[in-house]
Short mmCIF file of C-alpha atoms in Angstrom, two decimals:
data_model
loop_
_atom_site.label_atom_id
_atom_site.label_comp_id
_atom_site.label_asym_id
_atom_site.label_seq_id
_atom_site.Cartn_x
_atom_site.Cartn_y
_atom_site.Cartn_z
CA UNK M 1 -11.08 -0.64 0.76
CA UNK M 2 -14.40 0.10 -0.69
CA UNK M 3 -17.42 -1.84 0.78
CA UNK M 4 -20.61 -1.23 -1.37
CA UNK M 5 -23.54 -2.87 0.74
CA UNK M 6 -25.81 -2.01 -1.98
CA UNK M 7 -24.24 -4.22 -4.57
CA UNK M 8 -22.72 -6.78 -1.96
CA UNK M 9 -18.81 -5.77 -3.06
CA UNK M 10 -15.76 -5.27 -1.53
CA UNK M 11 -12.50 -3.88 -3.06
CA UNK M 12 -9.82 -4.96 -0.73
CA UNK M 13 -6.70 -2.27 -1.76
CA UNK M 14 -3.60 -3.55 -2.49
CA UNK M 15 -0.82 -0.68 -2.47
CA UNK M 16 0.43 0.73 -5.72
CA UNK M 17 -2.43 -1.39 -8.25
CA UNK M 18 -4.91 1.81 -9.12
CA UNK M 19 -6.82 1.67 -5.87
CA UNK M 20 -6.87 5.33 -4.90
CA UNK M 21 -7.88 5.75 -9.38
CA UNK M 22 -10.68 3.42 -8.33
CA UNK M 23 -11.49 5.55 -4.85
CA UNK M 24 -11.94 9.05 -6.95
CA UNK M 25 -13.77 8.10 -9.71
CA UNK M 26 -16.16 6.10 -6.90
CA UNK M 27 -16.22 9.47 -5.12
CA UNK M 28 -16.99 11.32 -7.45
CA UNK M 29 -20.04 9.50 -8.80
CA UNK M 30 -20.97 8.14 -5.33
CA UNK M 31 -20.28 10.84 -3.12
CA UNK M 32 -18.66 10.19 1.06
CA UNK M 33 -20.62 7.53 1.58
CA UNK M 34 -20.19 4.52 4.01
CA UNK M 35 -18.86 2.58 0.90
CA UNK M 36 -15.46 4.65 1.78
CA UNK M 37 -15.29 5.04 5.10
CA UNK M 38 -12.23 2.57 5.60
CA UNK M 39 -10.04 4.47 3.68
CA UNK M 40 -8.15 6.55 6.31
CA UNK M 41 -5.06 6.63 7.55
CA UNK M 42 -3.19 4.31 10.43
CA UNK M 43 -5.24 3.75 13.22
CA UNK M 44 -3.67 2.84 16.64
CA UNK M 45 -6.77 1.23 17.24
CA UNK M 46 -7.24 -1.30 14.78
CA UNK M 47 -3.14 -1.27 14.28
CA UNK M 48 -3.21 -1.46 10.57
CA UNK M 49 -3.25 1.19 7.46
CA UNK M 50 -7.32 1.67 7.22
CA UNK M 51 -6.87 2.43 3.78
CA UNK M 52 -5.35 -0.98 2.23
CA UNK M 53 -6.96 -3.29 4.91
CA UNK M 54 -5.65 -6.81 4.30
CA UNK M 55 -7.76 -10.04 3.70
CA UNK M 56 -7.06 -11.45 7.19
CA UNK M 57 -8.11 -8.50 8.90
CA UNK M 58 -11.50 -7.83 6.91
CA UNK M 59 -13.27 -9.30 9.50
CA UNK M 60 -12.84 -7.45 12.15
CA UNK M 61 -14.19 -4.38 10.03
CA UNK M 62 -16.65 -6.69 8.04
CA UNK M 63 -17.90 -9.66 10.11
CA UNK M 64 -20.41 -10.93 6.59
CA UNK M 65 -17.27 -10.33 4.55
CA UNK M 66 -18.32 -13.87 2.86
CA UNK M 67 -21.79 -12.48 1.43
CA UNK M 68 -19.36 -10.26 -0.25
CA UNK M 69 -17.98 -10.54 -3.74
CA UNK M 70 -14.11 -9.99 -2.64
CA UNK M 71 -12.03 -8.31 -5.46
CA UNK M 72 -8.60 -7.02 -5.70
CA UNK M 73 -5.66 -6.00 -7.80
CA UNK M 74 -2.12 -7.49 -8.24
CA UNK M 75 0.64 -5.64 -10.18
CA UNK M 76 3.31 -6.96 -11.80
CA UNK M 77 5.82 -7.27 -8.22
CA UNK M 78 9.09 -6.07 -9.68
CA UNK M 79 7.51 -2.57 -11.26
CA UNK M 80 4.86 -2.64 -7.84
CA UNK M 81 8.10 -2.57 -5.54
CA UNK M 82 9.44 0.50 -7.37
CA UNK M 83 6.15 2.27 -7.25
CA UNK M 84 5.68 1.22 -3.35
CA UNK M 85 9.64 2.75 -2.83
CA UNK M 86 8.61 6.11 -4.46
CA UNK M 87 5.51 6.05 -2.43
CA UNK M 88 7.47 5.61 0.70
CA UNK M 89 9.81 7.83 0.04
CA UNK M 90 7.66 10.68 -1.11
CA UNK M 91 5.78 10.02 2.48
CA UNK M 92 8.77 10.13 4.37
CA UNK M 93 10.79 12.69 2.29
CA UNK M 94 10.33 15.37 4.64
CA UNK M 95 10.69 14.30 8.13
CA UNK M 96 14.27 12.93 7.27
CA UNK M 97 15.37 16.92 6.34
CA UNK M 98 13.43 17.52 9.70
CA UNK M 99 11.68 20.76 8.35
CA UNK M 100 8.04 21.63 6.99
CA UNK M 101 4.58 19.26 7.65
CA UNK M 102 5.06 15.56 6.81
CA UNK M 103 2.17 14.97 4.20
CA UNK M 104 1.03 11.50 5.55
CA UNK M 105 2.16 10.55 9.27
CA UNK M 106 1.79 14.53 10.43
CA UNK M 107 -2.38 14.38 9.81
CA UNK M 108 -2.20 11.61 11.94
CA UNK M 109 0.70 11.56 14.72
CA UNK M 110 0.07 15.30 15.24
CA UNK M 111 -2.38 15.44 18.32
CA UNK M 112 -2.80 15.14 22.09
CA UNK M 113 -1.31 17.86 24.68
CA UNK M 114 2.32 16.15 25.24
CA UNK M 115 2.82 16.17 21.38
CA UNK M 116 1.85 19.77 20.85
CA UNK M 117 3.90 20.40 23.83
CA UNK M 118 7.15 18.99 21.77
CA UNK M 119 9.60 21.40 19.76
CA UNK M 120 9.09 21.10 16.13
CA UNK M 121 12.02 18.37 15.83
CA UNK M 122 10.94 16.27 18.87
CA UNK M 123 7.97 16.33 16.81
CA UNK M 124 9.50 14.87 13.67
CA UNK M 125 11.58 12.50 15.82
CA UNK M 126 8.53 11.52 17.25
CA UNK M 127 6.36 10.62 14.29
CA UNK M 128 9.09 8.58 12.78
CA UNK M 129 9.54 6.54 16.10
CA UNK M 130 5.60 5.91 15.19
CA UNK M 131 5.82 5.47 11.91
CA UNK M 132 8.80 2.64 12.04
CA UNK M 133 8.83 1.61 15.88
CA UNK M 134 11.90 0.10 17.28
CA UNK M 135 13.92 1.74 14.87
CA UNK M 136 16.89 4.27 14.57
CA UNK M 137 16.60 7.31 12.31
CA UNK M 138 19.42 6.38 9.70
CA UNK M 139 17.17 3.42 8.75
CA UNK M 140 14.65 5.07 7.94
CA UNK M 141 16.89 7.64 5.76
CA UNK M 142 18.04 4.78 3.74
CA UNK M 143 15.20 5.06 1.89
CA UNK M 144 15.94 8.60 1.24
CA UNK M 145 19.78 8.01 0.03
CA UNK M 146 19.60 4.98 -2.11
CA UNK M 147 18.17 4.11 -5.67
CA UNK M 148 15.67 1.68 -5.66
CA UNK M 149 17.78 -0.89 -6.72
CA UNK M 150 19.95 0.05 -4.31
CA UNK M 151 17.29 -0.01 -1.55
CA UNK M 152 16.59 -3.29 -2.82
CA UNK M 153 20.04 -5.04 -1.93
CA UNK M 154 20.48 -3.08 0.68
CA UNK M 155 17.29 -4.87 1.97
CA UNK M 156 18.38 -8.06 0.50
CA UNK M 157 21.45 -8.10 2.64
CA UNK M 158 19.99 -7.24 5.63
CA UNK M 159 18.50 -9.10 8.30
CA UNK M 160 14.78 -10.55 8.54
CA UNK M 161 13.66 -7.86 11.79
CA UNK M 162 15.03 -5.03 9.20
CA UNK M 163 13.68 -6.23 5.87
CA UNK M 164 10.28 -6.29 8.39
CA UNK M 165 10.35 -3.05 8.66
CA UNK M 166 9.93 -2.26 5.52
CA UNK M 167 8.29 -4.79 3.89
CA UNK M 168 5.80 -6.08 6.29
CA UNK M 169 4.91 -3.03 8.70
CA UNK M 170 1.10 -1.75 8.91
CA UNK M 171 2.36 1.53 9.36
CA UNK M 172 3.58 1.64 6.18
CA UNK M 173 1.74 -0.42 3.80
CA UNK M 174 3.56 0.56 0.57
CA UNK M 175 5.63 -2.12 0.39
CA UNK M 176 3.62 -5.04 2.23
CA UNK M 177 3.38 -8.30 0.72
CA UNK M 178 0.55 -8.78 -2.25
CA UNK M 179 -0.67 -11.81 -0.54
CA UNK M 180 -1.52 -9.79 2.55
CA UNK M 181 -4.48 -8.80 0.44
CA UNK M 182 -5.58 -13.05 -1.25
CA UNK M 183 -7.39 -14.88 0.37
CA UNK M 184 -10.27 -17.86 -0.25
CA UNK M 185 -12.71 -16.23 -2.37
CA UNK M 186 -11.44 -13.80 -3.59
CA UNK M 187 -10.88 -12.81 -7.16
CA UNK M 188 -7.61 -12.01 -7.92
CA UNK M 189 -7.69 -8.99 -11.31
CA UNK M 190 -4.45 -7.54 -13.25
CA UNK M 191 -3.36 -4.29 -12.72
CA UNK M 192 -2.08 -4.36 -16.23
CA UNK M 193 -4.58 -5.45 -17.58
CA UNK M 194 -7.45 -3.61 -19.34
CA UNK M 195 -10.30 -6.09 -19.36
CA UNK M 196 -9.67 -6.78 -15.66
CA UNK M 197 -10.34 -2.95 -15.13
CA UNK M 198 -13.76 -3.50 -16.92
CA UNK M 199 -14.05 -6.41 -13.88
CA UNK M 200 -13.71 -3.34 -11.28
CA UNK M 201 -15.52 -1.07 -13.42
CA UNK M 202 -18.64 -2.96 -14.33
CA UNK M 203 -18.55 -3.92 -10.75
CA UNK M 204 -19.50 -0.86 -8.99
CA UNK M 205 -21.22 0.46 -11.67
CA UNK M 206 -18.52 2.80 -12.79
CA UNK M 207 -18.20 2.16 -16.85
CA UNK M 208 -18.38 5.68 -17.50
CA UNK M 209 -14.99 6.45 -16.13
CA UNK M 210 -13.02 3.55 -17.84
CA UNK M 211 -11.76 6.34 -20.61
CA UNK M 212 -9.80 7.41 -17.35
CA UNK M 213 -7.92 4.79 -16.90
CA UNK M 214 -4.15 5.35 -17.38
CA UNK M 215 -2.17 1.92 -16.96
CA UNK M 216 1.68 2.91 -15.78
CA UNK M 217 4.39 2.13 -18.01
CA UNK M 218 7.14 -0.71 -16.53
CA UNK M 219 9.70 0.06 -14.98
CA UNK M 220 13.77 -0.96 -16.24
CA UNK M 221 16.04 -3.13 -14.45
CA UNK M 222 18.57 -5.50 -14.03
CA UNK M 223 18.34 -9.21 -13.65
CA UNK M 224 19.58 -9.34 -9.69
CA UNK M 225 17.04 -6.96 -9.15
CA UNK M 226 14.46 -9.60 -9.86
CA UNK M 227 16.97 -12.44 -7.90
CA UNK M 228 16.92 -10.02 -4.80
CA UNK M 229 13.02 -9.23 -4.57
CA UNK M 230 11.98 -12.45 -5.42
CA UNK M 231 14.17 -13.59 -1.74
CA UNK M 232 12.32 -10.23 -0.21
CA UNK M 233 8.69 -11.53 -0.86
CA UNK M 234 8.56 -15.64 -0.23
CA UNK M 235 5.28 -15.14 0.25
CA UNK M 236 4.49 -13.99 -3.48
CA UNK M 237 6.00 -16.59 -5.21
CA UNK M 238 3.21 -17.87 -6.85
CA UNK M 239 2.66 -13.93 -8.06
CA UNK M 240 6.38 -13.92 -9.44
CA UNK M 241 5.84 -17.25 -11.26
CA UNK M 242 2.52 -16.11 -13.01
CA UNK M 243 4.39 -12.91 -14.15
CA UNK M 244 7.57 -14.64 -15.16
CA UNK M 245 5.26 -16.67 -17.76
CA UNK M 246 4.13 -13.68 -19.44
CA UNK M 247 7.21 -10.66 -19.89
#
């Protein structure tokens, strides 16, 4: 999430759409400033993902949110759930082989005197117990053994508390719901498309940087790929329907 209080803004990040593209080049012109500060990683505190902070939790961490412009990116869903699955499994790649630092849960999970205490695989264990709570480890290695599409009906065929967590866990917001991030007032931009990036761009005063901009290429798949996600994510119907209209 980006917050500029200066030009009364706020970029609410939805996973997978260009947000952390739109955090660097911000950075870069901007510097650390307070615009940024959200954009950490889960907090047990606030018990979400502080970097893609959903609409109905923006005010607890932005009480005047509705002085705010509200902006945010949607991706086509079908090529955003293969980017979010990558994303998911490139976080969690290591802990399943139980060896080396886990790039995204370690920075955070790895602290206090009774962790550092723990042998380097109680460790592990232990950050993927926080990471997916109230889970077993071969769950959480599915995601490591299957295709996408594979991941996809394996998801599809599973029960509502395990498509949960996956789909709509804090911990890991990869895969979380679009909506989580629409909300009254709020204008809703296209990931694909270019003039929308202007939107962003002219925004926060970041023009300069739109030769940057590198839109991904879709992904391939079947039609029961669509069938199954489109069951995955009732709450993005309305998103499916709008992109249905124009591929």
């Amino acid at each position: 999430m980006i917050i500029d209080k200066s030009r009364k803004v706020i970029y609410l990040h939805n996973p997978k759409c260009g947000g952390t593209f739109l955090r660097d080049i911000y950075q870069e012109k901007y510097g650390d400033t307070e615009a940024i500060r959200w954009w950490k990683l889960y907090s047990r505190e606030y018990g979400t993902d502080l970097g893609h902070i959903s609409y109905d939790d923006l005010p607890r961490f932005v009480p005047d949110f509705e002085e705010y412009r509200l902006l945010m990116m949607v991706r086509n869903p079908y090529n955003r759930f293969i980017s979010g699955y990558k994303e998911t499994k490139s976080q969690f790649s290591t802990p399943v082989r139980l060896g080396g630092l886990i790039n995204y849960p370690w920075k955070y999970y790895g602290s206090g005197e009774e962790y550092n205490r723990l042998s380097k695989v109680e460790k592990v264990y232990e950050q993927m117990k926080s990471a997916l709570p109230f889970t077993f480890l071969h769950e959480l290695r599915k995601i490591q053994l299957l295709s996408a599409p594979d991941f996809c009906k394996w998801l599809g065929s599973s029960n509502r508390k395990r498509q949960d967590l996956f789909l709509r866990n804090k911990r890991i917001p990869w895969l979380n719901p679009q909506s989580d991030f629409i909300g009254s007032g709020v204008t809703v931009l296209h990931y694909e498309s270019v003039s929308d990036w202007s939107v962003l761009f002219e925004a926060f005063g970041l023009m300069e940087y739109s030769g940057r901009l590198s839109i991904a290429k879709d992904y391939t798949m079947d039609e029961s790929f669509y069938r199954i996600l489109e069951r995955l994510y009732p709450d993005d119907k309305q998103l499916f329907d709008w992109y249905k209209k124009i591929t």
